[in-house]
Coordinates of C-alpha atoms in Angstrom, one line a residue:
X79 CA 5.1 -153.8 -3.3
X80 CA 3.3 -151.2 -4.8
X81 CA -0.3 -152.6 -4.3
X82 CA 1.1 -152.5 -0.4
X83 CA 2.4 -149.4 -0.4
X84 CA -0.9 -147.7 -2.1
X85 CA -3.1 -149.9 0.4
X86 CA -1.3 -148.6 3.9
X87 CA -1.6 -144.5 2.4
X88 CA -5.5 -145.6 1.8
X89 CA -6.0 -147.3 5.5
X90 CA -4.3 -144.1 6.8
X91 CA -6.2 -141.6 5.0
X92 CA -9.7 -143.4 6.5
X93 CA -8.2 -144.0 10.4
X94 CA -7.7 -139.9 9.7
X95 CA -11.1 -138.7 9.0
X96 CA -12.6 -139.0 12.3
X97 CA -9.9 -137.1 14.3
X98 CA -10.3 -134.1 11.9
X99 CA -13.4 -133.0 13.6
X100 CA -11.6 -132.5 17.1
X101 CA -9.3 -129.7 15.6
X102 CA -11.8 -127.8 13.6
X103 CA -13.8 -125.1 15.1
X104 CA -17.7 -126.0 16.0
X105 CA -20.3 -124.3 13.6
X106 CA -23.1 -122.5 15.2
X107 CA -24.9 -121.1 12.1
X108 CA -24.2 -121.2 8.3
X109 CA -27.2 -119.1 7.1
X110 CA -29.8 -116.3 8.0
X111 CA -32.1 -119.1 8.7
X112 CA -29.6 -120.4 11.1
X113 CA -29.0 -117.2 12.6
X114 CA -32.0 -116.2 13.8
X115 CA -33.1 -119.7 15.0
X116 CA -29.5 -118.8 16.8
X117 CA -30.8 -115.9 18.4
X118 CA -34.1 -116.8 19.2
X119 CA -33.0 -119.4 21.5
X120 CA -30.2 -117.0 23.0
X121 CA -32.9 -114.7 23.3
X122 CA -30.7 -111.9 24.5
X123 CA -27.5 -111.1 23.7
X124 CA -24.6 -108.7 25.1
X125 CA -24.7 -105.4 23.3
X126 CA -26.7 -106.2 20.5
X127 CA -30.9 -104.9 20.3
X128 CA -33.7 -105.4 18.3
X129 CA -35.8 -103.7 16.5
X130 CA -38.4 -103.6 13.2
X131 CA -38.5 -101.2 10.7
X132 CA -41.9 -100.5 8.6
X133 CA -42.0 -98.7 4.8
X134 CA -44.7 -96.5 4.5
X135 CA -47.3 -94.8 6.6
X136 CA -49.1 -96.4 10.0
X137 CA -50.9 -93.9 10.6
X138 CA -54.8 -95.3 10.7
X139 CA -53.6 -98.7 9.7
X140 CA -52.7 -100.1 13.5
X141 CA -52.7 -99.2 17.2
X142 CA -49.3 -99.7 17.6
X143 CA -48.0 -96.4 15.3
X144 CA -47.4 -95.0 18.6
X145 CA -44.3 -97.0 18.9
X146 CA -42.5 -96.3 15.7
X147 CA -40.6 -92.9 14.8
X148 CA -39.5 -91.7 11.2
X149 CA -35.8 -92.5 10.6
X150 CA -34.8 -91.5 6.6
X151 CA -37.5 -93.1 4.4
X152 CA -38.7 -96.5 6.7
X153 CA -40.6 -96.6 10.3
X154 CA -38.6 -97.8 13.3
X155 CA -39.7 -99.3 16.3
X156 CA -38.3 -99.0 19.8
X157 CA -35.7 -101.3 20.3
X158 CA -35.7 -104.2 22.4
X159 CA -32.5 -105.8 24.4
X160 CA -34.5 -109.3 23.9
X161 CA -35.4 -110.8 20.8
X162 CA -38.4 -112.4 21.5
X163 CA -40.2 -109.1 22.3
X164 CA -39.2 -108.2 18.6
X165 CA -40.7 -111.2 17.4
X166 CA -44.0 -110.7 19.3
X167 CA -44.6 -107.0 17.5
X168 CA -43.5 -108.4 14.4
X169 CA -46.7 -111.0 14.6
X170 CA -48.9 -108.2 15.7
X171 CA -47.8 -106.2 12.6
X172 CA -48.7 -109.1 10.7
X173 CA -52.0 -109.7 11.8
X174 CA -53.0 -106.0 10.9
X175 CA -51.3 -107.4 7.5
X176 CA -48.8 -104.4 7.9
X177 CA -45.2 -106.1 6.7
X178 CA -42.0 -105.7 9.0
X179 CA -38.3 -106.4 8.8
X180 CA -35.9 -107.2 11.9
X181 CA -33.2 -104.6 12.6
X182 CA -30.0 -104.8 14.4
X183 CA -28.8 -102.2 16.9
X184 CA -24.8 -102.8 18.4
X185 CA -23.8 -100.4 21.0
X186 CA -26.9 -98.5 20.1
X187 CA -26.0 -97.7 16.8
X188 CA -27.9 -99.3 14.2
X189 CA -26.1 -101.4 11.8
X190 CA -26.9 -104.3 8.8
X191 CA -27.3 -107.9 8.7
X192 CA -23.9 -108.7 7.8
X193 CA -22.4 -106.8 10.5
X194 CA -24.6 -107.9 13.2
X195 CA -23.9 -111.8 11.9
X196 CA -20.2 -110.8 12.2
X197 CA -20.3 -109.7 15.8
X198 CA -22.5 -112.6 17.5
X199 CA -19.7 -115.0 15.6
X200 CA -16.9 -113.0 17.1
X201 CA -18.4 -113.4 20.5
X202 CA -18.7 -116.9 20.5
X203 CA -15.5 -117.3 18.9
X204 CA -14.1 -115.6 21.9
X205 CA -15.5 -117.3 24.3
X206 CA -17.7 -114.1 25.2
X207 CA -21.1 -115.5 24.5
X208 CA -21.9 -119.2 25.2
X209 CA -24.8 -121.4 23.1
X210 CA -28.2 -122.0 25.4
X211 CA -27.6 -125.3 27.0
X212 CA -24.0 -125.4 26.9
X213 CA -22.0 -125.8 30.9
X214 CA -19.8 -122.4 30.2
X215 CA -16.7 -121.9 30.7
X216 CA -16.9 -122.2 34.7
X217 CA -16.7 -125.5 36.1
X218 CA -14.3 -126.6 33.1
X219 CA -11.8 -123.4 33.5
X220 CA -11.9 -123.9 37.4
X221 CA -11.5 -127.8 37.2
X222 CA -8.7 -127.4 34.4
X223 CA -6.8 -124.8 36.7
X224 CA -7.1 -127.4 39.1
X225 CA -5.1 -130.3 37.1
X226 CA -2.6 -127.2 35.5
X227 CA -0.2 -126.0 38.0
X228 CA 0.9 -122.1 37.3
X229 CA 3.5 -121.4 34.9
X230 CA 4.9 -117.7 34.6
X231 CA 4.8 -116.1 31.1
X232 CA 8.3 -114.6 32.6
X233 CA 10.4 -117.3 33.4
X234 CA 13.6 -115.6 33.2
X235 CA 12.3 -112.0 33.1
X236 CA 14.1 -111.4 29.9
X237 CA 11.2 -111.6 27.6
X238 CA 10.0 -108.7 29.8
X239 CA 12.2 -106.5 27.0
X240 CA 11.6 -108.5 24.1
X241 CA 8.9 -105.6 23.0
X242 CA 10.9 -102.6 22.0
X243 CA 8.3 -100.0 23.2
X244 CA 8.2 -101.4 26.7
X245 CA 12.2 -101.4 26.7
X246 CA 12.5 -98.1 25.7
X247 CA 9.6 -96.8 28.6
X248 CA 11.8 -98.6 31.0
X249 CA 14.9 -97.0 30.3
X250 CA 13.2 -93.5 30.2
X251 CA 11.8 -94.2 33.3
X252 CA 15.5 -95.4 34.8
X253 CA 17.2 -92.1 32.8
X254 CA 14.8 -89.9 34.8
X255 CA 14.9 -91.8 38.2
X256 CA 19.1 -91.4 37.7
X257 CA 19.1 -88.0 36.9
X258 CA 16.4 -86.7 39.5
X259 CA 18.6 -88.8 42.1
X260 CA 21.3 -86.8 40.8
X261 CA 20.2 -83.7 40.8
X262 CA 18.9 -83.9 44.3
X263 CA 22.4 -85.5 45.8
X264 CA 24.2 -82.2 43.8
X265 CA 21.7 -80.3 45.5
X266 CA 22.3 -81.9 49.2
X267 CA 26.2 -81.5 48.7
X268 CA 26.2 -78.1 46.9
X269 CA 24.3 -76.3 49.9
X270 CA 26.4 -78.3 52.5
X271 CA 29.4 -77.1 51.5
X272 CA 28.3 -73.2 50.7
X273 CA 27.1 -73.4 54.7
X274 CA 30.2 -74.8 55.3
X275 CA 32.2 -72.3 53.2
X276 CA 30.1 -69.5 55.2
X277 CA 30.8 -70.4 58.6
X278 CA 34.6 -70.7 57.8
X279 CA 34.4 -67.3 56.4
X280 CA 32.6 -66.0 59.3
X281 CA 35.2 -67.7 61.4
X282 CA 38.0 -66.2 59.5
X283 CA 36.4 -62.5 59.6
X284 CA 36.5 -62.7 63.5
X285 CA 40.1 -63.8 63.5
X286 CA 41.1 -60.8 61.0
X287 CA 39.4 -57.8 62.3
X288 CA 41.3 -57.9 65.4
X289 CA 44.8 -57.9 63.9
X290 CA 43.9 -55.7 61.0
X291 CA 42.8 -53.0 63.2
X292 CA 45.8 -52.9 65.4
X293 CA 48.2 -52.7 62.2
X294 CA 46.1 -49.7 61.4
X295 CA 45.8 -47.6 64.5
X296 CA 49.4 -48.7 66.2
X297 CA 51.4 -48.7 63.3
X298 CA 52.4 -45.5 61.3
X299 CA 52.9 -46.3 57.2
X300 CA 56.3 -46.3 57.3
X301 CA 56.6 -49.0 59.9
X302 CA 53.5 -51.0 57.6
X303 CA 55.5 -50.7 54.4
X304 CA 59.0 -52.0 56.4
X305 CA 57.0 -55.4 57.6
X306 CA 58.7 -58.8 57.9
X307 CA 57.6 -61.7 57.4
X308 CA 57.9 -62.4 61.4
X309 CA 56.5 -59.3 62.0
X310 CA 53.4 -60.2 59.5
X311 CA 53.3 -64.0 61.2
X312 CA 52.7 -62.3 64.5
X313 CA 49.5 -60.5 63.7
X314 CA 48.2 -63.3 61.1
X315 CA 49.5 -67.2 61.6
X316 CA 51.5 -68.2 58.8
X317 CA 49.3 -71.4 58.2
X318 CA 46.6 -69.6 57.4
X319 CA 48.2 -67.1 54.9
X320 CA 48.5 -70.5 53.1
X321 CA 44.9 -71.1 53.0
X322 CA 43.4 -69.3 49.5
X323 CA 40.3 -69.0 51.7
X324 CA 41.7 -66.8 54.4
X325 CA 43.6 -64.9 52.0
X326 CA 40.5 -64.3 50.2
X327 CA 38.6 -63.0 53.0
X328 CA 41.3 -61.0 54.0
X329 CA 41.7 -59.0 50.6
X330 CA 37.6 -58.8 51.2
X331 CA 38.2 -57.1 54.5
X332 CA 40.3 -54.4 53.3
X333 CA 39.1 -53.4 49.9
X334 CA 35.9 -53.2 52.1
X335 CA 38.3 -50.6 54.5
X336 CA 39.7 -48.8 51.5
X337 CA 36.3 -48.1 50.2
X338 CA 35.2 -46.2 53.3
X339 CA 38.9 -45.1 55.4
X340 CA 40.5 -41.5 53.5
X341 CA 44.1 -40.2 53.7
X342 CA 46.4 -42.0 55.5
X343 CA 44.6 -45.1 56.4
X344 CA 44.1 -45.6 52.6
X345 CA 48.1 -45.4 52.3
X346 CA 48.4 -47.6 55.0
X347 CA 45.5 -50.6 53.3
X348 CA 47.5 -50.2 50.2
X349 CA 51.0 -50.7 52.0
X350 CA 49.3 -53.6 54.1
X351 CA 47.7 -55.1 51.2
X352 CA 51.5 -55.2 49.5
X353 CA 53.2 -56.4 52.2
X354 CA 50.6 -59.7 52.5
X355 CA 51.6 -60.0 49.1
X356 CA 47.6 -59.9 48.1
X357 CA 48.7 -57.7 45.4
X358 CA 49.8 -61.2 43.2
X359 CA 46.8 -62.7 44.2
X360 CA 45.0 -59.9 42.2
X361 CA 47.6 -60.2 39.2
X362 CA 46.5 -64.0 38.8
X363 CA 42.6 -62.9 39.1
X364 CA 43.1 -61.1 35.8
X365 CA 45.1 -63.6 34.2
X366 CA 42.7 -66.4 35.2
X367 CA 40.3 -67.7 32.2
X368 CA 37.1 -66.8 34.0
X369 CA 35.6 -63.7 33.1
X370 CA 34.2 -63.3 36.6
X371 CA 37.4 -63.6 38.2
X372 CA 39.5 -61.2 35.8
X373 CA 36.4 -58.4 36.3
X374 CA 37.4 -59.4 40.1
X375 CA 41.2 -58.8 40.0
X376 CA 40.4 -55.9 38.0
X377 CA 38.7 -54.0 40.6
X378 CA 41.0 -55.2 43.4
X379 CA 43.3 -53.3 41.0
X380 CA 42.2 -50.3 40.7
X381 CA 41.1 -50.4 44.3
X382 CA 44.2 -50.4 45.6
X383 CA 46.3 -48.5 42.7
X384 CA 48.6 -51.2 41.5
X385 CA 50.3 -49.7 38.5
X386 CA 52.2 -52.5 37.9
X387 CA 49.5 -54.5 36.6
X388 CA 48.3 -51.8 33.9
X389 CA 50.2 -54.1 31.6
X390 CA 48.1 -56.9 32.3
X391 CA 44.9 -54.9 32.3
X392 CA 45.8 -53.2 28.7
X393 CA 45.5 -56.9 27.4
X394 CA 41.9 -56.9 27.8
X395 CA 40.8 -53.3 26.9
X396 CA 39.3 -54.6 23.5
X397 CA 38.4 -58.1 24.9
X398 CA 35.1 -59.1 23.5
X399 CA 33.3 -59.5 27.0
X400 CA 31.4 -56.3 27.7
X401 CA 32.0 -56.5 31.3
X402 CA 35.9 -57.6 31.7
X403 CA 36.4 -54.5 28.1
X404 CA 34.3 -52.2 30.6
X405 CA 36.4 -52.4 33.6
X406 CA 39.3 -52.8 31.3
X407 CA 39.0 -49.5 30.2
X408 CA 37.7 -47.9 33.4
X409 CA 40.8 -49.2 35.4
X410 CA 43.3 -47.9 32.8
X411 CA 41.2 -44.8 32.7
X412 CA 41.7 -44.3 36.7
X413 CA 45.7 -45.3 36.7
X414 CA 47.0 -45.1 33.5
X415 CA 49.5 -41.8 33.9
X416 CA 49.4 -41.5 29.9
X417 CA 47.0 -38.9 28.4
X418 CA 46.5 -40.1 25.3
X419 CA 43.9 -42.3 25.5
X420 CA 45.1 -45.0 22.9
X421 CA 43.7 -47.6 24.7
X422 CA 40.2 -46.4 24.2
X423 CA 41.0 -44.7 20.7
X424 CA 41.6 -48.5 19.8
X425 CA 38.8 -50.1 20.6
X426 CA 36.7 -52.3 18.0
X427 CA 33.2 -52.8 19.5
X428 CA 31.0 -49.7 19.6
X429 CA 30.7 -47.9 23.3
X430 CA 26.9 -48.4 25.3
X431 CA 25.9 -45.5 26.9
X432 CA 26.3 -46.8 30.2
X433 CA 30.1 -47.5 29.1
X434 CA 30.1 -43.2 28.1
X435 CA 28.1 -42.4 31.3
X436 CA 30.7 -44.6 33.1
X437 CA 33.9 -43.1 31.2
X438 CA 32.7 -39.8 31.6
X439 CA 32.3 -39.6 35.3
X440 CA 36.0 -40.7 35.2
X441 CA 37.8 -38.4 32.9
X442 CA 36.1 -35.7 34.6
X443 CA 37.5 -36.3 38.0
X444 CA 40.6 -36.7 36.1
X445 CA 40.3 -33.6 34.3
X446 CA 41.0 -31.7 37.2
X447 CA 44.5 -33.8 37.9
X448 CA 45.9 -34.0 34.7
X449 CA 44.8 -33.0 31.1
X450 CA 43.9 -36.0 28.7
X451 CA 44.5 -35.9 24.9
X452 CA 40.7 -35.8 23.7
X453 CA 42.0 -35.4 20.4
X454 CA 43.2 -38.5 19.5
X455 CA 39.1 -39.6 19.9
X456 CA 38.0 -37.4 17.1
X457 CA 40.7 -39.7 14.8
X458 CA 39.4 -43.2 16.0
X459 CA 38.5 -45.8 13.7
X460 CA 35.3 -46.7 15.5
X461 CA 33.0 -44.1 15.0
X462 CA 31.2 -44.4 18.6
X463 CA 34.8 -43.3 19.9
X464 CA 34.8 -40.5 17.9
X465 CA 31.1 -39.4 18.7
X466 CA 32.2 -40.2 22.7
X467 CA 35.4 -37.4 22.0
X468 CA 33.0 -35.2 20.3
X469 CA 30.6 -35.6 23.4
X470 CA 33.5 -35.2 26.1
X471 CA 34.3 -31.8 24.5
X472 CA 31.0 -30.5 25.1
X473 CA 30.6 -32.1 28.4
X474 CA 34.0 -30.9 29.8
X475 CA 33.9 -27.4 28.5
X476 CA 37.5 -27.9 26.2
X477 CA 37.4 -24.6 24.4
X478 CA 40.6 -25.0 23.0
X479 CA 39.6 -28.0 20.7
X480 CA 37.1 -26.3 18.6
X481 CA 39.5 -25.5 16.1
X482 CA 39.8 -29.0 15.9
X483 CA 36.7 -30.0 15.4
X484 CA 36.3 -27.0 12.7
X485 CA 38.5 -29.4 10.5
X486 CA 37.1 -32.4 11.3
X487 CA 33.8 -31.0 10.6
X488 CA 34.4 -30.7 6.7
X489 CA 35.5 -34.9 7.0
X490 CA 32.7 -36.6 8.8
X491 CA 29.1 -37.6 7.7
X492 CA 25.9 -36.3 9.0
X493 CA 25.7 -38.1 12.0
X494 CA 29.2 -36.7 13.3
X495 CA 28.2 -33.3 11.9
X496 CA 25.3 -32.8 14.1
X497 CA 27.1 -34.0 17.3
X498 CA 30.0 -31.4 16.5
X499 CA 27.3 -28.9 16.0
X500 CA 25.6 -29.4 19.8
X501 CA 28.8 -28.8 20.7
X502 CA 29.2 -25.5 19.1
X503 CA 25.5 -24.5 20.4
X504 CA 26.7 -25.4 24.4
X505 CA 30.0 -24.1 24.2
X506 CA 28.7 -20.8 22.0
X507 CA 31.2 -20.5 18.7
X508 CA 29.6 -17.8 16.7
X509 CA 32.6 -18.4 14.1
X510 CA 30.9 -21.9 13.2
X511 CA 28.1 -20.6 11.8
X512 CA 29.6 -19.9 8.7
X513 CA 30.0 -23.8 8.9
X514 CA 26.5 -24.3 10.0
X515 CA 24.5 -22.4 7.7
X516 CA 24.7 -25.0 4.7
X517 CA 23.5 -27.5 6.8
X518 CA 20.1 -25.7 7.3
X519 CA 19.6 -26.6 4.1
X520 CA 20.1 -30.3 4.3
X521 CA 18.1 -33.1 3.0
X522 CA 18.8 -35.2 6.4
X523 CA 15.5 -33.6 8.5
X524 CA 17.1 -34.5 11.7
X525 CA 21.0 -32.4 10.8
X526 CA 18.8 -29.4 9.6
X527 CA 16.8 -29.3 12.7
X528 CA 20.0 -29.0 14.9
X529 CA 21.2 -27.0 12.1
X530 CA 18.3 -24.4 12.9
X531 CA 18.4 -24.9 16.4
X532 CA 21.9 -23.8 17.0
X533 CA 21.9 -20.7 14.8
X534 CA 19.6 -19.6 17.4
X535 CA 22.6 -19.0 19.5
X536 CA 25.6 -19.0 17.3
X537 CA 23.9 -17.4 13.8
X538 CA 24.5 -14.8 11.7
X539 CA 22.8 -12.3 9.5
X540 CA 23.2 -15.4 6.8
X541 CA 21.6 -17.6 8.8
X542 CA 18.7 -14.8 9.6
X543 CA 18.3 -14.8 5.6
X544 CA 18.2 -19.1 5.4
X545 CA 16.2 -19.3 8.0
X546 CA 13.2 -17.1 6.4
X547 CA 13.6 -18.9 3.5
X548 CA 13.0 -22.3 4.6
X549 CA 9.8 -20.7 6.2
X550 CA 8.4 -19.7 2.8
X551 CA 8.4 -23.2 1.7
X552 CA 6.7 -26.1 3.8
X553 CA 8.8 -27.3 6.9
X554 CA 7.2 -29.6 9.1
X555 CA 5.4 -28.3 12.3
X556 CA 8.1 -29.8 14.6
X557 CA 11.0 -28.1 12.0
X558 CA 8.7 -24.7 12.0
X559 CA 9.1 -23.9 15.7
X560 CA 12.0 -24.6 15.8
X561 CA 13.0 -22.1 12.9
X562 CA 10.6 -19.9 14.2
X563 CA 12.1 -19.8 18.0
X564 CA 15.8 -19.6 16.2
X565 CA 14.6 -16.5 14.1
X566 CA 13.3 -14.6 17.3
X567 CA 16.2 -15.5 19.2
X568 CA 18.5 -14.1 16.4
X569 CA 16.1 -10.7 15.0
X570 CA 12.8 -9.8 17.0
X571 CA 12.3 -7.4 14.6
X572 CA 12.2 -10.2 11.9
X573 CA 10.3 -12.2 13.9
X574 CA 7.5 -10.1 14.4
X575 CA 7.1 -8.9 11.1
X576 CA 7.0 -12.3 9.4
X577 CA 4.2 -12.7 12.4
X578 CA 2.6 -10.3 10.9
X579 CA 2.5 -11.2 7.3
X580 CA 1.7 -14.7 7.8
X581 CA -1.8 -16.2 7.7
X582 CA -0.6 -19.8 8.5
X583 CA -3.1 -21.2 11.6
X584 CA 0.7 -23.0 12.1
X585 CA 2.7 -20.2 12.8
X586 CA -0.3 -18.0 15.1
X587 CA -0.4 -20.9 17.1
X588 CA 3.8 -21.5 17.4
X589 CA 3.5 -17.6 18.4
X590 CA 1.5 -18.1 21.2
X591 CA 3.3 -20.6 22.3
X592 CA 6.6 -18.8 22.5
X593 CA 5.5 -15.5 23.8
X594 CA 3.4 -17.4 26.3
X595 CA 6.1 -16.5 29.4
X596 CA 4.6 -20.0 30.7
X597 CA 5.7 -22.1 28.0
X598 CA 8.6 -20.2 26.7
X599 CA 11.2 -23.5 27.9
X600 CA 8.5 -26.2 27.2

């Protein structure tokens, strides 16, 4: 059994051997000898030249130097896209017994041996470059293609997305294509219905002006405030007092009025606006959650003097939205009948000047109406309040709260003490300079230059004393006129005789400038 069993392996290993050959790839060349026999019947071969390289000097040894250029340390010939032409200078060479190597060029760049061996392999192992004598690849492809019918490499279309990378592109490509389609349709709908929401407006502003100016110039205010509902149906339908929109355009049409009518067709918009019951409409503008919309119902507010919403409004006098805290303010400013001012005393976030240019224009139409408590400003725990109160003082002309800031002068820092002190200069208190003087001497540049500048107006003998003092030393030039237009304001005399004695090129030049009836308020 065993002689049997070792007999069949044996008769199978032989039957073998002569099917291994059909699965083993054919061998063109195994040495250089092989190689260039190779290439000398190929004769020419895709992307790879030819060439011979020389060591030494030709020069006088052959007519053919002309041919070869110096490369590093060796000769080199021009190279040649077919082999044989190398081979025929090579012989040449030889017979003037000058000695020659071939060189390979791939792509134009010359390379070695190894690398050119490795190329014309990888050619012919891809079927790129075909052995002299051989049929090709064309009559056996196209008579294969005949006896193969065509078989997808997709069958399903699933192994489309096997590969991650072309996955991923495809659903970037589908993200984008959603998106754009989506922004475009938002686009499409969004400007559909704005034109829409326009030409209903438009509609609804022809329907209102008729009405609204008959209420005006036929009614009296009385008769406007007294409305009924049945009275109110017959000018406007009571199905579209129902509509938001029409209301909407409605309150539009007379805070538009109200802005331009005076006297008694403002009492009458206001009465008209109440009677529509518009006046609630504004209320839920300033509780909505917009800021937009409470700015909104704001100004419908102060528009059309609805005290009873002040509560509402107080709510967001120290909101921390600039705009809704701005109008806040400005609304409770224009309506609140309180003088105290608590609700801007209060606030946390510092005041922009266009907030103080804004306030101020208020307060002083106010001031005219009723008088507001300024003081409680000076007391605020936000210091741009209290430098607004010190401001408003000076601004309004409020004489009678200098005494006030006289104490609140000895409690603040440097910054608050030279606001209090413009103040003084505008308003003229010659019994702050006693308070003043000290601060010419300050180590803050910017205090003692108001400092110097107000004595000019509200100094003393003291101050005439300080100032020529601080002259002696080394003030800047800035600092220097303005001690020096002080001390002339204060004592000509003074002036002219420390003209006089000085021989600073600083101070002639500050004297011209100040005498100089051209230049005396430059």
């Amino acid at each position: 059994m065993k002689f049997e069993f070792l007999l069949r392996n044996i008769l199978g290993l032989f039957l073998l051997i002569p099917f291994t050959g059909f699965g083993q790839q054919e061998v063109y060349f195994t040495d250089s000898t092989s190689f260039f026999n190779f290439i000398q019947e190929q004769n020419s071969i895709s992307g790879l030249e030819f060439g011979l390289a020389v060591d030494g000097e030709l020069a006088g040894r052959t007519e053919l130097d002309s041919l070869f250029t110096l490369a590093d340390t060796s000769l080199v010939s021009m190279t040649f896209s077919e082999f044989n032409d190398a081979l025929v200078l090579k012989n040449q060479l030889e017979n003037e017994a000058v000695s020659s190597e071939i060189v390979f060029y791939i792509l134009g760049e010359r390379q070695a041996y190894d690398v050119a061996y490795a190329y014309t392999l990888d050619l012919l192992t891809n079927d790129q470059l075909f052995p002299v004598g051989s049929s090709g690849p064309g009559t056996d492809l196209i008579s294969l293609a005949n006896r193969s019918p065509y078989i997808p490499s997709f069958a399903t279309g699933l192994e489309y997305f096997s590969d991650i990378k072309v996955f991923a592109i495809t659903v970037i490509i589908g993200l984008f294509l959603v998106i754009a389609s989506s922004m475009i349709l938002f686009m499409l709908i969004f400007k559909a219905r704005r034109n829409i929401r326009e030409k209903v407006n438009a509609q609804y502003e022809e329907e209102i002006v008729g009405p609204l100016s008959e209420l005006l110039f036929e009614k009296s205010l009385e008769e406007i405030e007294q409305l009924s509902d049945e009275e109110v149906h017959g000018y406007f339908a009571a199905a579209k007092l129902k509509k938001q929109a029409f209301k909407e355009v409605l309150m539009d049409q007379i805070l538009g009025l109200n802005k331009k009518m005076k006297g008694d067709f403002k009492l009458k918009l206001k009465a008209l606006y109440k009677s529509l019951g518009l006046d609630q409409i504004s209320i839920q503008h300033i509780k909505s959650k917009k800021w937009d919309k409470v700015v909104k119902g704001m100004v419908e507010v102060n528009e059309m003097d609805l005290d009873e919403a002040l509560s509402e409004i107080k709510a967001h006098a120290n909101s921390s939205n600039f705009y809704v805290r701005s109008q806040a303010v400005a609304t409770l400013l224009n309506l609140s009948q309180k003088s105290d001012l608590s609700f801007l005393s209060e606030q946390n976030f510092p005041l922009s000047r266009w907030q103080q240019m804004n306030y101020l224009r208020i307060i002083k139409y106010l001031q005219s109406k009723r008088e507001l408590n300024l003081e409680s400003l000076f007391y605020s725990n936000n210091k741009s309040i209290r430098l607004f109160g010190y401001k408003l003082v000076r601004m309004i002309g409020r004489v009678d709260l200098l005494e006030r800031l006289e104490q609140r002068f000895l409690e603040v820092g440097e910054e608050e003490k030279i606001e209090i002190i413009r103040t003084y200069e505008v308003l003229g208190a010659p019994l702050a300079s006693e308070l003043i003087n000290p601060c010419l001497l300050a180590e803050d540049p910017l205090l003692s230059e108001n400092a110097s500048r107000a004595v000019g107006t509200i100094g003393n003998a003291e101050s005439i004393e300080v100032l020529l003092g601080i002259l002696s030393g080394k003030p800047s030039f800035k600092h220097k006129m303005i001690l020096l237009k002080s001390l002339k304001e204060l004592d000509p005399a003074k002036y002219c005789e420390f003209i006089e004695q000085s021989k600073s090129a600083d101070v002639a030049q500050i004297d011209r400038h100040l005498t100089d009836p051209l230049l005396q308020d430059v």
